[in-house]
XYZ file of C-alpha atoms in Angstrom:
670
model
C 69.147 9.199 39.479
C 66.310 7.179 37.950
C 64.453 4.307 39.561
C 62.163 1.402 38.856
C 59.360 0.369 41.229
C 58.591 -3.319 40.874
C 54.823 -2.903 41.380
C 53.847 -6.379 40.210
C 56.511 -8.112 42.321
C 55.931 -5.935 45.418
C 52.129 -5.959 45.310
C 52.079 -9.744 44.856
C 54.554 -10.144 47.733
C 52.396 -7.869 49.941
C 49.149 -9.581 48.844
C 47.738 -6.388 47.355
C 47.988 -7.416 43.678
C 44.204 -7.889 43.394
C 43.986 -4.064 43.731
C 45.955 -3.910 40.472
C 49.669 -3.753 39.668
C 49.825 -0.278 38.123
C 50.917 1.433 41.362
C 52.723 0.522 44.580
C 50.488 -0.734 47.436
C 52.375 -2.240 50.389
C 51.753 -3.335 53.988
C 53.355 -2.120 57.229
C 56.461 -3.768 58.674
C 57.277 -5.699 55.476
C 60.128 -4.795 53.059
C 59.518 -3.809 49.426
C 62.070 -3.455 46.601
C 63.039 -0.699 44.204
C 65.907 -0.444 41.725
C 67.992 2.741 41.379
C 69.991 3.575 38.268
C 72.855 5.919 39.059
C 73.618 8.433 36.287
C 77.165 9.092 37.497
C 79.531 6.626 39.090
C 78.587 3.448 40.889
C 77.392 2.593 44.380
C 80.212 1.853 46.859
C 79.233 0.355 50.251
C 80.446 2.479 53.156
C 81.231 5.411 50.841
C 77.955 6.321 49.081
C 75.133 7.604 51.243
C 71.434 8.047 50.598
C 68.779 9.747 52.734
C 65.084 8.884 52.753
C 62.034 10.790 53.965
C 58.585 9.119 54.168
C 55.593 11.432 54.671
C 51.820 11.046 54.894
C 48.960 13.537 55.279
C 48.839 17.303 54.686
C 50.881 18.245 57.792
C 53.630 15.605 58.120
C 55.570 15.815 61.387
C 58.003 13.548 63.213
C 56.192 14.332 66.475
C 52.918 12.906 65.075
C 54.684 9.942 63.451
C 53.521 11.087 60.003
C 57.073 11.868 58.857
C 60.094 9.585 59.113
C 63.642 10.320 57.960
C 66.170 7.489 57.789
C 69.387 6.527 56.030
C 70.879 3.309 54.698
C 71.574 0.501 57.184
C 73.650 -2.646 56.793
C 70.418 -4.654 56.908
C 66.660 -4.097 57.145
C 65.176 -3.510 60.603
C 61.474 -4.436 60.400
C 60.687 -2.693 63.722
C 61.114 0.816 62.247
C 61.499 2.667 58.953
C 64.708 1.364 57.374
C 66.477 0.816 54.051
C 69.317 -1.433 52.905
C 71.140 -2.241 49.663
C 70.623 -5.830 48.510
C 72.790 -5.825 45.338
C 76.577 -5.934 44.693
C 78.377 -2.628 43.888
C 77.557 -1.161 40.441
C 75.483 1.487 38.637
C 72.246 -0.435 39.367
C 71.374 -0.505 43.069
C 68.659 -2.855 44.419
C 67.139 -1.316 47.522
C 64.957 -2.896 50.159
C 62.789 -0.454 52.110
C 60.628 -1.249 55.140
C 58.018 0.810 56.965
C 57.474 0.700 60.716
C 54.841 -1.884 61.760
C 52.983 0.901 63.607
C 53.232 3.579 60.902
C 49.981 5.405 60.062
C 48.250 3.860 57.043
C 47.368 5.951 53.988
C 48.983 7.660 50.987
C 52.737 8.255 51.248
C 55.461 10.124 49.440
C 58.969 8.688 49.761
C 61.778 11.092 48.844
C 65.167 9.552 47.959
C 68.085 11.936 48.223
C 67.277 15.327 46.703
C 65.297 14.498 43.607
C 63.590 11.119 43.364
C 60.041 10.828 44.726
C 57.977 7.661 44.961
C 54.291 7.593 45.820
C 52.703 4.563 47.444
C 49.809 3.432 49.644
C 50.524 1.814 53.020
C 48.043 -0.632 54.592
C 47.696 -2.574 57.845
C 49.589 -5.883 57.766
C 47.907 -8.833 59.508
C 50.782 -11.067 58.284
C 53.340 -9.052 60.299
C 53.871 -10.115 63.968
C 54.744 -6.509 64.890
C 51.437 -5.117 63.590
C 48.515 -4.624 66.022
C 46.238 -6.501 63.584
C 48.532 -9.564 63.331
C 46.676 -12.850 62.840
C 48.695 -16.044 62.858
C 46.395 -18.410 60.949
C 46.636 -18.729 57.156
C 43.049 -19.974 56.657
C 41.665 -17.143 58.824
C 43.655 -14.556 56.836
C 42.308 -15.978 53.561
C 38.757 -15.598 54.903
C 38.873 -12.395 56.943
C 41.210 -10.258 54.789
C 41.396 -11.684 51.274
C 37.914 -13.160 50.660
C 35.954 -10.775 48.443
C 32.592 -12.379 49.013
C 30.762 -13.969 51.901
C 27.507 -14.969 53.529
C 25.276 -12.841 55.756
C 22.809 -14.710 57.965
C 19.303 -13.258 57.976
C 15.851 -14.820 58.350
C 14.867 -15.803 61.889
C 16.475 -17.438 64.935
C 14.740 -20.758 64.323
C 15.422 -20.501 60.592
C 18.655 -18.636 59.697
C 18.765 -17.851 55.973
C 22.179 -17.422 54.299
C 22.333 -14.405 51.963
C 25.339 -13.975 49.626
C 27.259 -10.674 49.594
C 29.952 -9.330 47.286
C 32.398 -7.383 49.518
C 34.550 -6.539 46.475
C 37.265 -4.789 48.493
C 39.858 -5.260 45.707
C 37.653 -4.106 42.821
C 38.992 -1.200 40.764
C 38.959 2.126 42.642
C 37.525 0.753 45.892
C 40.713 1.276 47.940
C 40.723 4.959 46.885
C 37.105 5.293 48.040
C 38.057 3.757 51.421
C 40.896 6.259 51.864
C 38.492 9.050 50.904
C 36.113 7.895 53.664
C 38.948 8.447 56.167
C 39.637 11.901 54.663
C 35.972 12.959 54.891
C 35.643 12.161 58.583
C 35.029 15.213 60.847
C 38.156 14.529 62.932
C 40.315 14.827 59.799
C 38.522 17.968 58.608
C 39.080 19.540 62.052
C 42.715 18.481 62.612
C 44.222 16.529 59.695
C 47.667 16.187 61.306
C 46.286 14.549 64.428
C 43.809 12.370 62.497
C 46.521 11.016 60.168
C 48.620 10.229 63.233
C 45.659 8.291 64.676
C 45.628 6.075 61.580
C 48.498 4.062 63.032
C 45.934 2.606 65.447
C 43.270 0.106 64.290
C 41.130 1.001 67.354
C 40.960 4.607 66.138
C 40.351 3.626 62.500
C 37.552 1.195 63.467
C 35.821 3.887 65.528
C 36.054 6.344 62.628
C 34.557 3.727 60.262
C 31.754 2.993 62.726
C 30.742 6.675 62.440
C 31.471 7.175 58.717
C 29.574 4.202 57.255
C 26.358 5.950 58.421
C 25.737 9.596 57.519
C 24.017 10.781 60.714
C 26.713 13.242 61.826
C 28.946 13.570 58.801
C 29.376 13.005 55.086
C 29.077 9.276 55.672
C 28.315 6.565 53.141
C 24.764 5.330 53.826
C 21.437 6.738 54.938
C 19.326 4.292 56.938
C 15.570 3.817 56.427
C 13.461 1.203 58.174
C 9.868 2.135 57.412
C 7.548 2.932 54.527
C 8.600 3.288 50.929
C 12.101 3.938 49.654
C 11.338 6.943 47.490
C 14.392 8.886 46.398
C 16.568 5.791 46.732
C 16.390 2.015 46.652
C 15.263 -0.654 49.083
C 18.133 -1.945 51.262
C 17.102 -5.397 49.974
C 18.254 -4.437 46.465
C 21.981 -4.408 47.215
C 23.994 -7.530 46.376
C 27.329 -6.096 47.426
C 29.305 -3.090 48.670
C 30.987 -2.038 45.401
C 28.023 -0.170 43.890
C 27.311 1.584 47.222
C 30.912 2.770 47.682
C 31.201 3.899 44.052
C 27.875 5.762 44.212
C 29.008 7.629 47.342
C 32.313 8.541 45.672
C 30.851 9.714 42.356
C 27.983 11.665 43.981
C 30.310 14.050 45.842
C 30.017 12.084 49.131
C 26.226 12.402 49.300
C 24.805 9.500 51.337
C 23.593 6.497 49.367
C 19.898 5.730 50.006
C 19.110 3.325 51.711
C 20.769 0.971 54.172
C 19.680 -1.300 57.007
C 21.866 -3.133 59.522
C 23.299 -5.863 57.266
C 24.113 -3.277 54.564
C 25.893 -0.957 57.045
C 27.808 -3.951 58.463
C 28.740 -5.348 55.038
C 30.092 -1.988 53.812
C 32.116 -1.623 57.051
C 33.497 -5.134 56.460
C 34.546 -4.246 52.891
C 36.355 -1.099 54.076
C 38.073 -2.861 57.019
C 39.351 -5.660 54.767
C 40.433 -3.159 52.086
C 42.577 -1.322 54.661
C 44.052 -4.614 55.886
C 42.164 -5.168 59.151
C 40.812 -8.747 59.506
C 37.042 -8.422 59.707
C 33.932 -10.585 59.872
C 30.215 -9.859 59.829
C 28.131 -11.138 62.741
C 24.362 -11.665 63.120
C 22.709 -11.614 66.550
C 19.207 -13.114 66.483
C 16.590 -11.564 68.794
C 18.768 -8.515 69.364
C 17.644 -6.084 72.068
C 17.700 -2.318 71.504
C 17.975 -0.842 74.996
C 17.543 2.945 74.837
C 17.925 3.830 78.543
C 20.855 1.548 79.489
C 19.002 -0.310 82.262
C 19.503 -3.706 80.543
C 15.726 -4.204 80.536
C 13.369 -4.100 77.562
C 9.846 -3.238 78.649
C 7.272 -4.302 76.116
C 3.515 -3.854 76.135
C 0.686 -5.839 74.580
C -2.990 -4.933 74.263
C -5.814 -7.227 75.377
C -5.611 -9.123 72.073
C -1.943 -9.983 72.681
C -0.826 -7.562 69.948
C 2.440 -5.770 70.655
C 2.102 -2.023 71.243
C 4.930 -0.232 69.394
C 7.571 1.371 71.621
C 11.111 2.755 71.280
C 12.688 -0.231 72.985
C 12.340 -3.342 70.913
C 13.762 -6.690 70.065
C 15.010 -6.842 66.506
C 14.411 -10.166 64.787
C 18.132 -10.025 64.023
C 20.805 -7.365 64.006
C 24.156 -7.383 62.202
C 27.437 -5.775 63.186
C 31.121 -6.462 62.487
C 34.157 -7.621 64.428
C 37.688 -6.404 63.678
C 40.763 -8.312 64.875
C 43.412 -6.375 66.822
C 45.334 -6.059 70.087
C 44.044 -3.735 72.815
C 47.146 -2.256 74.481
C 44.796 0.238 76.203
C 43.150 -2.630 78.167
C 44.235 -5.706 80.143
C 46.041 -8.333 77.997
C 43.120 -10.817 77.938
C 41.050 -8.512 75.737
C 42.987 -8.755 72.467
C 41.357 -10.436 69.460
C 37.875 -9.809 68.065
C 36.429 -6.341 68.767
C 32.752 -5.653 68.012
C 31.853 -2.393 66.292
C 28.523 -1.374 64.847
C 28.051 1.175 62.035
C 24.216 1.080 62.178
C 23.092 4.402 63.735
C 21.126 3.465 66.870
C 22.387 5.477 69.854
C 24.988 8.234 70.217
C 28.412 7.552 71.703
C 30.558 10.564 72.728
C 27.997 12.710 70.877
C 28.258 10.805 67.592
C 26.285 7.921 66.077
C 28.894 5.194 66.371
C 29.455 2.103 68.497
C 32.665 0.300 69.461
C 35.137 -1.185 69.082
C 34.585 -3.165 72.279
C 36.286 -6.502 73.027
C 33.925 -9.445 72.540
C 35.578 -10.930 75.649
C 34.501 -7.879 77.705
C 30.862 -8.538 76.757
C 31.192 -12.157 77.880
C 32.795 -11.169 81.201
C 30.369 -8.307 81.925
C 33.226 -5.735 81.907
C 31.050 -2.786 80.931
C 33.530 -0.015 81.745
C 35.864 -1.100 78.937
C 36.000 1.132 75.879
C 33.940 1.570 73.740
C 30.168 1.185 74.266
C 30.254 -2.195 76.022
C 26.883 -1.620 77.815
C 24.983 -1.210 74.533
C 26.421 -4.405 73.005
C 25.988 -6.279 76.310
C 22.271 -5.350 76.292
C 21.900 -6.495 72.671
C 22.821 -10.043 73.672
C 21.732 -10.155 77.353
C 18.870 -7.739 78.060
C 15.949 -8.981 80.113
C 12.431 -8.635 78.703
C 9.432 -7.757 80.877
C 5.960 -7.803 79.333
C 2.949 -5.798 80.531
C -0.625 -5.759 79.303
C -2.144 -2.323 78.672
C -5.883 -2.587 79.294
C -8.620 -0.441 77.768
C -9.189 1.301 81.108
C -5.528 2.412 81.116
C -4.365 0.002 83.828
C -1.435 -2.381 83.259
C -0.712 -5.867 84.541
C 2.334 -8.119 84.227
C 2.222 -10.944 81.689
C 4.412 -14.012 82.059
C 6.446 -14.689 78.931
C 9.737 -16.419 78.254
C 11.230 -13.979 75.752
C 14.689 -14.835 74.468
C 17.435 -12.325 73.639
C 20.814 -12.860 71.955
C 20.376 -16.248 70.320
C 22.415 -18.123 67.689
C 25.049 -15.414 67.199
C 26.322 -16.366 63.744
C 29.076 -15.730 61.236
C 30.250 -17.443 58.062
C 32.648 -20.338 58.705
C 36.272 -20.070 57.598
C 36.670 -21.636 54.152
C 33.029 -22.711 53.770
C 29.545 -21.233 53.479
C 28.328 -23.022 56.625
C 27.093 -21.054 59.642
C 29.492 -20.881 62.588
C 27.777 -20.344 65.927
C 29.834 -17.924 68.051
C 27.294 -17.351 70.863
C 29.821 -18.875 73.330
C 32.245 -16.020 72.572
C 29.630 -13.472 73.733
C 27.951 -15.300 76.643
C 28.487 -18.095 79.140
C 25.980 -20.990 79.076
C 22.602 -19.890 80.440
C 22.244 -20.586 84.142
C 25.974 -21.254 84.698
C 27.935 -19.845 87.642
C 30.142 -17.885 85.194
C 27.052 -16.287 83.672
C 25.918 -15.141 87.142
C 29.409 -13.752 87.786
C 29.276 -11.753 84.512
C 25.803 -10.433 85.393
C 27.101 -9.353 88.834
C 29.962 -7.418 87.225
C 27.543 -5.840 84.771
C 25.096 -5.048 87.598
C 22.354 -6.891 85.706
C 20.002 -7.014 88.697
C 16.931 -8.235 86.822
C 18.606 -11.390 85.594
C 20.127 -12.062 89.009
C 16.751 -11.848 90.745
C 14.981 -14.047 88.245
C 13.884 -17.449 89.428
C 12.518 -19.848 86.880
C 8.893 -20.277 87.804
C 7.472 -23.530 86.544
C 4.089 -22.384 85.434
C 0.960 -24.391 85.806
C -0.164 -23.554 82.289
C 2.405 -23.820 79.551
C 1.939 -22.122 76.176
C 4.083 -22.363 73.073
C 3.814 -21.981 69.305
C 4.687 -24.774 66.873
C 5.116 -24.441 63.115
C 5.671 -26.822 60.195
C 9.063 -26.984 58.503
C 7.697 -26.087 55.070
C 6.483 -22.486 54.987
C 6.961 -21.146 51.482
C 5.851 -17.765 50.206
C 2.749 -18.301 48.098
C 1.478 -21.330 50.040
C -1.306 -21.648 52.639
C -0.236 -23.347 55.871
C -1.168 -23.941 59.514
C 0.599 -22.750 62.665
C -0.304 -24.075 66.122
C -0.697 -22.748 69.651
C -0.074 -25.610 72.088
C -1.479 -25.276 75.632
C -0.424 -27.770 78.339
C -1.968 -28.009 81.805
C 0.764 -29.009 84.290
C -1.527 -28.599 87.318
C -3.638 -31.136 89.245
C -6.936 -29.345 88.499
C -9.229 -28.686 85.543
C -8.520 -25.422 83.724
C -10.830 -23.123 81.788
C -9.082 -20.553 79.611
C -9.457 -18.022 76.857
C -6.956 -18.217 73.985
C -6.275 -15.373 71.549
C -4.058 -16.419 68.635
C -3.061 -13.804 66.083
C -0.538 -13.049 63.384
C 0.736 -9.893 61.696
C 3.377 -8.808 59.199
C 6.711 -7.836 60.760
C 9.844 -6.043 59.613
C 13.169 -7.420 60.840
C 13.732 -4.543 63.268
C 10.469 -5.207 65.129
C 7.951 -2.920 63.400
C 4.504 -4.501 63.055
C 2.304 -4.446 59.968
C -1.203 -5.630 59.056
C -3.140 -8.635 60.358
C -2.486 -11.988 58.623
C -5.045 -14.096 60.538
C -6.678 -14.102 64.012
C -8.639 -16.479 66.266
C -10.318 -15.949 69.654
C -11.400 -19.071 71.577
C -13.421 -18.101 74.652
C -13.657 -21.586 76.136
C -10.562 -23.796 76.108
C -10.983 -26.618 78.661
C -8.008 -28.653 79.854
C -8.018 -31.696 82.147
C -5.048 -32.163 84.562
C -1.966 -33.033 82.451
C -4.009 -32.375 79.302
C -2.891 -30.634 76.092
C -4.712 -28.684 73.377
C -3.253 -27.943 69.933
C -5.089 -25.037 68.278
C -4.410 -24.418 64.549
C -4.428 -21.017 62.826
C -4.597 -21.077 59.024
C -2.434 -18.531 57.219
C -3.666 -17.988 53.645
C -1.575 -16.324 50.945
C -4.692 -14.401 49.882
C -4.589 -12.721 53.319
C -0.850 -12.466 54.178
C 0.442 -11.874 50.616
C -0.592 -8.227 50.589
C 0.592 -7.560 54.151
C 4.137 -8.904 54.506
C 7.206 -6.798 53.733
C 10.292 -7.803 51.733
C 11.543 -9.394 54.984
C 8.972 -12.222 54.530
C 8.354 -12.192 58.296
C 5.148 -12.985 60.185
C 4.835 -12.486 63.940
C 2.711 -15.091 65.737
C 1.396 -14.236 69.204
C -0.741 -16.391 71.497
C -2.228 -14.976 74.689
C -3.707 -17.325 77.287
C -5.993 -16.091 80.070
C -6.596 -18.480 83.003
C -10.180 -17.776 84.200
C -9.556 -19.281 87.661
C -6.419 -17.322 88.613
C -6.654 -14.338 86.236
C -3.028 -14.973 85.131
C -2.058 -14.222 81.527
C 0.691 -15.924 79.561
C 2.150 -14.737 76.250
C 4.027 -16.767 73.625
C 5.588 -15.035 70.624
C 7.327 -16.521 67.611
C 8.564 -14.920 64.410
C 8.420 -17.085 61.304
C 10.134 -16.392 58.005
C 8.693 -17.608 54.709
C 11.058 -19.211 52.231
C 11.539 -17.592 48.841
C 11.895 -19.908 45.839
C 15.401 -21.123 45.019
C 17.399 -19.465 42.252
C 19.181 -22.139 40.204
C 22.480 -21.179 38.557
C 24.017 -23.537 35.981
C 27.505 -22.763 34.697
C 27.973 -23.680 31.013
C 31.535 -24.494 29.980
C 34.826 -24.748 31.863
C 35.593 -21.700 34.055
C 39.031 -20.302 33.110
C 40.812 -17.011 33.750
C 40.155 -14.427 30.972
C 37.865 -16.770 29.035
C 34.196 -15.959 28.304
C 31.765 -18.057 30.324
C 27.987 -18.508 30.263
C 25.508 -19.131 33.083
C 21.856 -20.139 32.918
C 19.751 -18.711 35.743
C 16.215 -19.886 36.590
C 13.562 -19.225 39.217
C 10.120 -20.838 39.349
C 7.196 -18.560 40.229
C 5.693 -20.069 43.443
C 2.806 -17.599 43.671
C -0.772 -18.202 42.476
C -0.507 -14.963 40.449
C 1.475 -13.526 37.560
C 4.823 -11.771 38.144
C 5.374 -8.486 36.286
C 8.471 -6.252 35.896
C 10.806 -9.232 36.363
C 14.520 -8.528 36.508
C 17.677 -10.520 37.313
C 20.765 -8.597 38.555
C 24.078 -10.446 38.744
C 27.497 -9.479 40.125
C 30.637 -11.148 41.434
C 34.149 -10.062 42.459
C 36.582 -10.702 39.555
C 33.700 -12.209 37.542
C 31.513 -9.424 36.134
C 34.231 -6.827 35.472
C 33.429 -4.848 38.617
C 29.942 -4.086 37.279
C 26.407 -5.464 37.363
C 24.707 -7.523 34.668
C 20.971 -6.737 34.418
C 18.470 -8.849 32.462
C 14.787 -7.879 32.207
C 12.038 -10.387 31.346
C 8.379 -10.393 30.332
C 5.542 -11.561 32.653
C 5.924 -14.988 34.356
C 2.716 -16.966 35.096
C 2.049 -19.131 38.192
C 4.349 -22.175 38.203
C 6.312 -20.893 35.182
C 10.082 -20.373 35.062
C 11.810 -16.997 34.841
C 14.957 -17.856 32.881
C 17.957 -15.934 31.502
C 21.362 -16.723 30.044
C 24.259 -14.379 30.826
C 27.883 -14.118 29.668
C 30.858 -12.938 31.723
C 34.663 -13.135 31.729
C 36.467 -14.061 34.997
C 39.690 -12.076 35.528
C 41.366 -14.011 38.374
C 41.625 -17.684 39.298
C 40.263 -19.057 42.575
C 36.892 -19.574 44.264
C 34.380 -16.807 43.469
C 30.665 -16.231 44.147
C 28.248 -15.273 41.393
C 25.573 -13.358 43.362
C 22.074 -13.153 41.865
C 19.046 -11.005 42.783
C 15.564 -11.518 41.294
C 13.007 -8.750 41.604
C 9.396 -8.341 40.442
C 6.143 -6.690 41.505
C 5.058 -9.517 43.840
C 8.289 -11.359 44.613
C 10.906 -8.859 45.775
C 14.671 -9.262 45.988
C 15.061 -13.017 46.058
C 18.762 -13.810 46.523
C 20.766 -16.746 45.215
C 24.354 -17.563 44.357
C 26.695 -20.103 42.861
C 30.298 -20.771 43.883
C 32.513 -20.908 40.778
C 36.071 -22.269 40.821
C 38.039 -20.401 38.157
C 41.056 -22.260 36.739
C 44.252 -20.605 35.508
């Protein structure tokens, strides 16, 4: 008995051909074909018989669902393991074989009769109605399973900045790394038979990934670092995609890759989910609360200058996580669909640093008892913020402040690079009856008790639209007197560097006005000048500045705080494609960036990568010094391997201008 596995035909039919066509990679609940050549005699229907055994994992057992034995049927049954002959009688037999739509994913051995053995990889199948990850929309499948690149939204809530990312889930060797991640998880090392059985369930697999993308309790992929220098590794800003991270972890004997922050953890989790066949998207929550004691309240403190005093509970400028698409047979039927899970290590869940998956719908409805970790995610988008002033004498007093949490929840749109706002999937409109109902269910007492006080003195911060790194610009504190009487106030208006997760840096400019007088209905607009000479040496790679204005009403003694984070724009990277993009034909690109700073850039370097564009690797071009206003310019060559829409992702780095990102969409013809 000899056989032929039609890898190219099967992999293309199962939409796994981008992984390569040198081995069999198929999806659950969908038939694949093999041809048998009989050495003696020919196949006779009803007379000849053939037995099959499919096995996965080191301890295959029928009880665990990791071993299935089946014979030939008259026709394929896609609800279970089955096989059928699809050719007329003869010495060549065409077989169709189908796995169960709930079979564990992973590496399989299929034994035919006594001698023939076929090895293959089985993945989740979002195209199969019987699979728990089934998704019935072609455009969504193209985006959430097959797209190898995407956009991550960073920046600030008032100014979301799209950053390109190369997920690269079909690049050479990446699927093997993803399967190795599953095999390195502590549950597998403790009980491999049970763990492999759990791989039938996308809820289980997502929870394992949430723990394994960080290395806090296991041999996970990434080590997080949010402060100081990145000695012994690289800045999280350096990464342009997941491929290099996953390969580094694999080649360095599963030692954690240094370093990640939330968008890197989320992007790697997205690559692995898509590689295994689970539809996945990356989500950004602006002004994301980190509630450490589960009371749905963030208590923050300022000193008498209005400067935030660092504490464990904070509001991140943004935070990224992922959503996987699946049914939740363990919950009520309304909670199928997108499930949030978060691989960034923040708090422990069941003794391990992981979070989710929890239905996005459960967050919206305030159903906090639903598995897994709904209260933590609910707080991220709904926590209440109370501000106190810590005085020099040790006493504290309450400060009125309208702090926002959970704004502009964003993901990349299907089929375009535009931002899709999905806040409505996580929360009801503010102030609506449904929102109150959700808060009641979640026992969110603070929000329920809150009454909007219309304050006599109103304070807010206004900025100009054009705030570029390297420029000097003004920001404004605007004070309005809504009362019927004259007001005398003190205004403190300061600024400091900020990292995206809420850590404060050095002062970027400060003003203290002891005598601000306002007539009834009057308004004062107070400017604060931010000079590059002052902020340039303070801000981090996040390009964030925190503005805080504190208003003290002399007559009543009331204090009001307004806070706003602003993000400075990096210069644009221009990418010009030279020639007509065609499959397997060399192509050139010209890449330029103009130095916007009033000083010279040293150690300049462009790094470029793209799925199916740069051969699974990174193109690096170093340049000499670039003076103020001058162009950094390189020309690169690459050969696209597959047709379709691809992103060429570019990173520019130097001593003064760090990790500027840019990209160009390239349509590759056949």
